[in-house]
Short mmCIF file of C-alpha atoms and ligand atoms in Angstrom, two decimals:
data_model
loop_
_atom_site.label_atom_id
_atom_site.label_comp_id
_atom_site.label_asym_id
_atom_site.label_seq_id
_atom_site.Cartn_x
_atom_site.Cartn_y
_atom_site.Cartn_z
CA MET A 1 0.00 0.00 0.00
CA LEU A 2 1.52 3.32 -1.00
CA SER A 3 2.49 5.53 1.91
CA ARG A 4 0.57 8.74 2.50
CA PRO A 5 3.02 11.64 2.74
CA GLU A 6 3.63 13.22 6.11
CA ILE A 7 4.06 16.94 5.45
CA ARG A 8 5.73 19.13 8.02
CA ILE A 9 6.12 22.84 7.45
CA LEU A 10 8.67 24.67 9.60
CA ASN A 11 8.63 28.43 9.99
CA THR A 12 12.19 29.09 8.84
CA ALA A 13 14.98 27.36 6.93
CA ALA A 14 16.95 27.09 10.18
CA GLU A 15 14.04 25.29 11.84
CA LEU A 16 13.69 23.09 8.76
CA PHE A 17 17.28 21.87 8.98
CA GLN A 18 16.99 21.42 12.74
CA ALA A 19 13.88 19.27 12.25
CA ALA A 20 15.60 17.24 9.52
CA ALA A 21 18.65 16.72 11.73
CA SER A 22 16.46 15.55 14.61
CA GLU A 23 14.60 13.13 12.32
CA PHE A 24 17.98 11.86 11.07
CA ALA A 25 19.22 11.27 14.64
CA THR A 26 16.02 9.48 15.64
CA LEU A 27 16.00 7.26 12.55
CA ALA A 28 19.70 6.49 13.05
CA SER A 29 19.21 5.40 16.66
CA GLN A 30 16.19 3.28 15.76
CA ALA A 31 17.98 1.59 12.85
CA VAL A 32 21.13 0.89 14.86
CA GLN A 33 19.03 -0.52 17.69
CA SER A 34 17.09 -2.79 15.29
CA ASN A 35 19.73 -3.72 12.71
CA GLY A 36 23.07 -2.62 14.08
CA ARG A 37 23.58 -0.05 11.34
CA PHE A 38 22.00 2.97 9.60
CA THR A 39 22.19 3.15 5.82
CA VAL A 40 21.57 6.52 4.18
CA ALA A 41 21.38 7.60 0.53
CA LEU A 42 22.34 11.27 0.50
CA SER A 43 20.76 13.85 -1.77
CA GLY A 44 22.79 16.39 -3.69
CA GLY A 45 22.38 19.90 -4.97
CA SER A 46 22.58 22.88 -2.61
CA THR A 47 19.73 22.49 -0.11
CA PRO A 48 21.11 19.60 1.96
CA LYS A 49 24.51 21.23 2.57
CA SER A 50 23.06 23.10 5.56
CA LEU A 51 21.69 19.85 6.97
CA TYR A 52 25.01 18.06 6.50
CA ALA A 53 26.90 20.92 8.16
CA LEU A 54 24.44 20.94 11.09
CA LEU A 55 24.83 17.17 11.53
CA ALA A 56 28.63 17.50 11.35
CA SER A 57 28.64 20.37 13.85
CA GLY A 58 28.20 17.97 16.78
CA SER A 59 25.22 19.97 18.11
CA ILE A 60 22.79 17.09 17.53
CA PRO A 61 23.15 14.55 20.35
CA ASN A 62 23.14 10.76 20.28
CA ILE A 63 24.02 10.12 16.65
CA PRO A 64 25.67 6.66 16.39
CA TRP A 65 28.22 7.83 13.82
CA GLU A 66 30.36 4.72 13.90
CA LYS A 67 27.40 2.65 12.67
CA ILE A 68 26.30 4.98 9.87
CA PHE A 69 26.96 4.13 6.21
CA PHE A 70 26.64 6.86 3.58
CA PHE A 71 25.72 6.31 -0.03
CA PHE A 72 24.52 8.69 -2.76
CA GLY A 73 21.08 8.92 -4.31
CA ASP A 74 22.68 10.45 -7.35
CA GLU A 75 25.91 11.97 -8.56
CA ARG A 76 26.97 14.22 -11.34
CA PHE A 77 29.26 12.68 -13.98
CA VAL A 78 32.32 14.57 -12.70
CA PRO A 79 35.40 13.79 -10.55
CA PRO A 80 35.01 13.94 -6.76
CA ASP A 81 36.89 17.26 -6.52
CA HIS A 82 34.74 18.98 -9.15
CA PRO A 83 32.60 21.95 -7.96
CA ASP A 84 29.46 20.13 -9.15
CA SER A 85 30.24 16.90 -7.26
CA ASN A 86 27.67 15.92 -4.64
CA TYR A 87 30.40 13.95 -2.87
CA ARG A 88 32.54 17.09 -2.66
CA MET A 89 29.57 19.09 -1.33
CA ALA A 90 28.90 16.60 1.48
CA ARG A 91 32.63 16.21 2.28
CA GLU A 92 33.11 19.97 2.47
CA ALA A 93 30.12 20.18 4.83
CA GLY A 94 32.13 17.94 7.17
CA LEU A 95 29.73 15.03 7.14
CA PHE A 96 32.31 12.36 6.29
CA SER A 97 34.69 13.42 9.07
CA LYS A 98 32.20 11.91 11.54
CA VAL A 99 32.19 8.33 10.27
CA PRO A 100 34.89 5.67 9.75
CA GLU A 101 36.53 6.08 6.33
CA GLY A 102 35.17 2.80 5.00
CA ASN A 103 31.60 3.91 5.72
CA VAL A 104 31.33 6.31 2.77
CA PHE A 105 30.46 4.78 -0.59
CA ARG A 106 30.86 7.41 -3.26
CA VAL A 107 29.97 6.99 -6.91
CA HIS A 108 33.16 6.72 -8.97
CA ALA A 109 31.88 9.28 -11.41
CA GLU A 110 35.38 10.06 -12.65
CA ASP A 111 35.23 6.90 -14.77
CA LYS A 112 35.54 7.50 -18.49
CA ASP A 113 32.29 5.70 -19.23
CA ALA A 114 29.12 6.67 -17.36
CA ASN A 115 27.56 3.24 -17.83
CA ASP A 116 30.64 1.58 -16.33
CA ALA A 117 30.39 3.95 -13.36
CA ALA A 118 26.73 3.08 -12.90
CA ARG A 119 27.41 -0.66 -13.13
CA ALA A 120 30.22 -0.38 -10.60
CA TYR A 121 28.00 1.43 -8.10
CA ASP A 122 25.19 -1.04 -8.74
CA GLN A 123 27.60 -3.86 -7.88
CA ALA A 124 28.86 -2.04 -4.79
CA LEU A 125 25.28 -1.77 -3.50
CA ARG A 126 24.54 -5.43 -4.25
CA LYS A 127 27.68 -6.47 -2.39
CA PHE A 128 27.07 -4.26 0.65
CA PHE A 129 23.42 -5.29 1.02
CA GLY A 130 24.13 -8.94 0.12
CA LEU A 131 21.52 -8.96 -2.64
CA GLN A 132 20.54 -11.88 -4.83
CA SER A 133 19.64 -11.26 -8.46
CA GLY A 134 16.29 -9.42 -8.68
CA GLU A 135 16.52 -8.09 -5.11
CA PHE A 136 16.63 -4.42 -4.13
CA PRO A 137 18.32 -2.75 -1.13
CA ARG A 138 16.26 -1.33 1.72
CA PHE A 139 17.93 1.90 2.77
CA ASP A 140 16.97 3.08 6.22
CA LEU A 141 16.79 6.60 4.87
CA VAL A 142 16.78 8.10 1.39
CA LEU A 143 17.19 11.86 1.42
CA LEU A 144 15.76 13.62 -1.63
CA GLY A 145 15.53 17.14 -2.95
CA LEU A 146 13.08 18.63 -5.42
CA GLY A 147 14.13 20.32 -8.62
CA PRO A 148 12.14 23.16 -10.20
CA ASP A 149 10.97 20.77 -12.94
CA GLY A 150 9.79 18.16 -10.44
CA HIS A 151 12.86 15.93 -10.73
CA THR A 152 14.35 14.19 -7.76
CA ALA A 153 17.71 12.48 -7.47
CA SER A 154 18.67 12.49 -11.14
CA LEU A 155 15.29 11.23 -12.30
CA PHE A 156 14.35 14.04 -14.67
CA PRO A 157 11.03 14.33 -16.52
CA GLY A 158 11.00 12.37 -19.76
CA THR A 159 14.30 10.55 -19.13
CA ALA A 160 14.96 6.86 -19.58
CA ALA A 161 15.90 6.20 -15.94
CA LEU A 162 12.25 6.66 -14.92
CA ASN A 163 11.40 3.36 -16.61
CA GLU A 164 14.24 1.32 -15.12
CA GLN A 165 12.85 -1.50 -13.02
CA ARG A 166 15.80 -3.91 -12.75
CA SER A 167 19.07 -2.02 -12.24
CA LEU A 168 19.79 -0.31 -8.94
CA VAL A 169 21.83 2.45 -10.57
CA VAL A 170 21.82 3.85 -14.09
CA ALA A 171 23.61 6.48 -16.12
CA ASN A 172 20.78 8.76 -17.15
CA TRP A 173 21.27 11.05 -20.16
CA VAL A 174 19.79 14.45 -19.33
CA ASP A 175 19.22 16.41 -22.51
CA LYS A 176 18.90 19.82 -20.91
CA PHE A 177 22.34 19.47 -19.36
CA GLN A 178 23.76 17.51 -22.29
CA THR A 179 25.39 15.13 -19.86
CA TYR A 180 24.90 11.91 -17.96
CA ARG A 181 23.79 11.85 -14.35
CA LEU A 182 24.25 8.74 -12.21
CA THR A 183 21.15 7.90 -10.20
CA LEU A 184 19.48 5.34 -8.02
CA THR A 185 16.38 4.01 -9.73
CA LEU A 186 12.78 4.21 -8.48
CA PRO A 187 12.68 0.61 -7.21
CA VAL A 188 15.61 1.49 -4.93
CA LEU A 189 14.11 4.76 -3.69
CA ASN A 190 10.79 3.04 -3.08
CA GLY A 191 12.33 0.13 -1.24
CA ALA A 192 13.48 2.48 1.53
CA ALA A 193 12.18 2.42 5.10
CA CYS A 194 11.97 6.22 4.95
CA VAL A 195 12.10 8.72 2.10
CA MET A 196 12.62 12.27 3.32
CA PHE A 197 12.21 15.21 0.95
CA LEU A 198 13.90 18.38 2.14
CA VAL A 199 12.74 21.52 0.32
CA SER A 200 13.51 25.13 1.16
CA GLY A 201 12.81 28.52 -0.38
CA ALA A 202 10.05 30.44 -2.14
CA ASP A 203 11.42 29.48 -5.54
CA LYS A 204 10.17 25.94 -4.92
CA ALA A 205 6.64 26.94 -3.80
CA ASN A 206 4.99 26.36 -7.19
CA ILE A 207 6.57 22.99 -7.84
CA VAL A 208 5.84 21.88 -4.27
CA ARG A 209 2.18 22.66 -4.79
CA GLU A 210 2.19 20.87 -8.14
CA VAL A 211 3.79 17.78 -6.65
CA LEU A 212 1.75 17.58 -3.48
CA GLU A 213 -1.63 18.78 -4.74
CA ASN A 214 -1.86 17.84 -8.44
CA GLU A 215 -2.04 14.07 -8.62
CA ASN A 216 -2.18 14.28 -12.42
CA ALA A 217 1.09 16.19 -12.75
CA ASN A 218 2.97 12.95 -13.46
CA LEU A 219 6.27 14.27 -12.09
CA PRO A 220 9.26 12.09 -11.16
CA SER A 221 9.26 13.24 -7.53
CA GLN A 222 5.65 12.04 -7.22
CA GLN A 223 6.84 8.54 -8.03
CA ALA A 224 9.18 8.45 -5.02
CA ARG A 225 6.77 6.79 -2.58
CA PRO A 226 8.02 3.90 -0.45
CA ALA A 227 5.93 0.76 -0.95
CA ASP A 228 6.45 -0.15 2.69
CA GLY A 229 7.91 2.84 4.50
CA ARG A 230 7.53 6.45 5.56
CA LEU A 231 7.25 9.32 3.09
CA LEU A 232 8.15 12.57 4.81
CA TRP A 233 8.13 16.02 3.23
CA LEU A 234 9.97 18.63 5.27
CA LEU A 235 9.37 22.14 3.96
CA ASP A 236 10.05 25.59 5.23
CA ARG A 237 7.17 28.06 5.15
CA ALA A 238 8.53 29.69 1.97
CA ALA A 239 8.61 26.40 0.06
CA GLY A 240 5.19 25.44 1.40
CA SER A 241 3.60 28.85 0.79
CA GLY A 242 1.74 27.65 -2.29
CA LEU A 243 -0.07 24.82 -0.57
CA SER A 244 -3.81 25.19 -0.11
CA HIS A 245 -3.70 24.48 3.58
CA ILE A 246 -0.71 26.06 5.23
CA GLY A 247 0.24 25.92 8.87
CA THR A 248 3.34 25.22 10.83
CA GLU A 249 4.40 21.78 11.91
CA PHE A 250 1.19 20.31 10.53
CA THR A 251 1.02 16.78 9.33
CA VAL A 252 -1.57 15.76 6.78
C1 LIG B 301 21.32 16.87 -7.54
C2 LIG B 301 20.21 16.43 -6.65
C3 LIG B 301 18.91 16.96 -7.17
C4 LIG B 301 18.54 18.07 -6.22
C5 LIG B 301 17.50 18.97 -6.79
C6 LIG B 301 17.31 20.20 -5.89
O1 LIG B 301 22.27 16.10 -7.76
O2 LIG B 301 21.25 18.03 -7.95
O3 LIG B 301 20.21 15.21 -6.23
O4 LIG B 301 17.87 16.04 -7.25
O5 LIG B 301 18.09 17.51 -5.00
O6 LIG B 301 17.96 19.40 -8.07
O7 LIG B 301 18.53 20.89 -5.86
P1 LIG B 301 18.71 22.18 -4.91
O8 LIG B 301 18.70 21.68 -3.52
O9 LIG B 301 20.06 22.74 -5.32
O10 LIG B 301 17.57 23.11 -5.21
#
């Protein structure tokens, strides 16, 4: 049964990132208590950098860092030191300084061939999660952002990756950028125990309304709905300002 989204609107961006960090800490403790580890697929772009920096600051108590394993929901087809690299963004935020070195699984997007890079990451996930053929990983948390066109991860409208039902990771050609993006596929996102969208800023208000209130919009981010897990949308008031019922900290 598809999960109904929980929508929480926080008054300010600072409160949004604080709420996201608290959710992260709670989910981490629960996962470590139940399974001995916490597996997270990180989102990229600019929004999550504030969350990663807050988590790395040490101001959020009781995070079991030594048992946390970081992966990426998507990565740009660039080397890890490139300004566009999601790995570089998270590393510069200090997030990886908190966990043992072997607990960060980056996408080797410096490979010459995007499809080879995708296959390699696919294999790395299968090995880590001990998957048989046809099985999908169950991340404890998949963090996602929302692009102005309704994309999430690197699942852009009208792109081939949206139809992928077997691979865990694909190299997705994105026409508008004239480049490949490496992305987890929908079966992986939707196998998660918790998918958390983190959206901030007035520039996202229209697309947030479209995604959350127009069920016929047929946008990639609307397809990220765990089959058996939590779907949580964390918005600040600016990003949620277009919604028909607006309040603070309300859950629908
Ligand atoms: C990426 C992300 C992408 C991002 C959205 C929102 O690699 O860019 O994974 O899906 O979350 O584009 O990006 P902003 O947070 O920069 O608005």
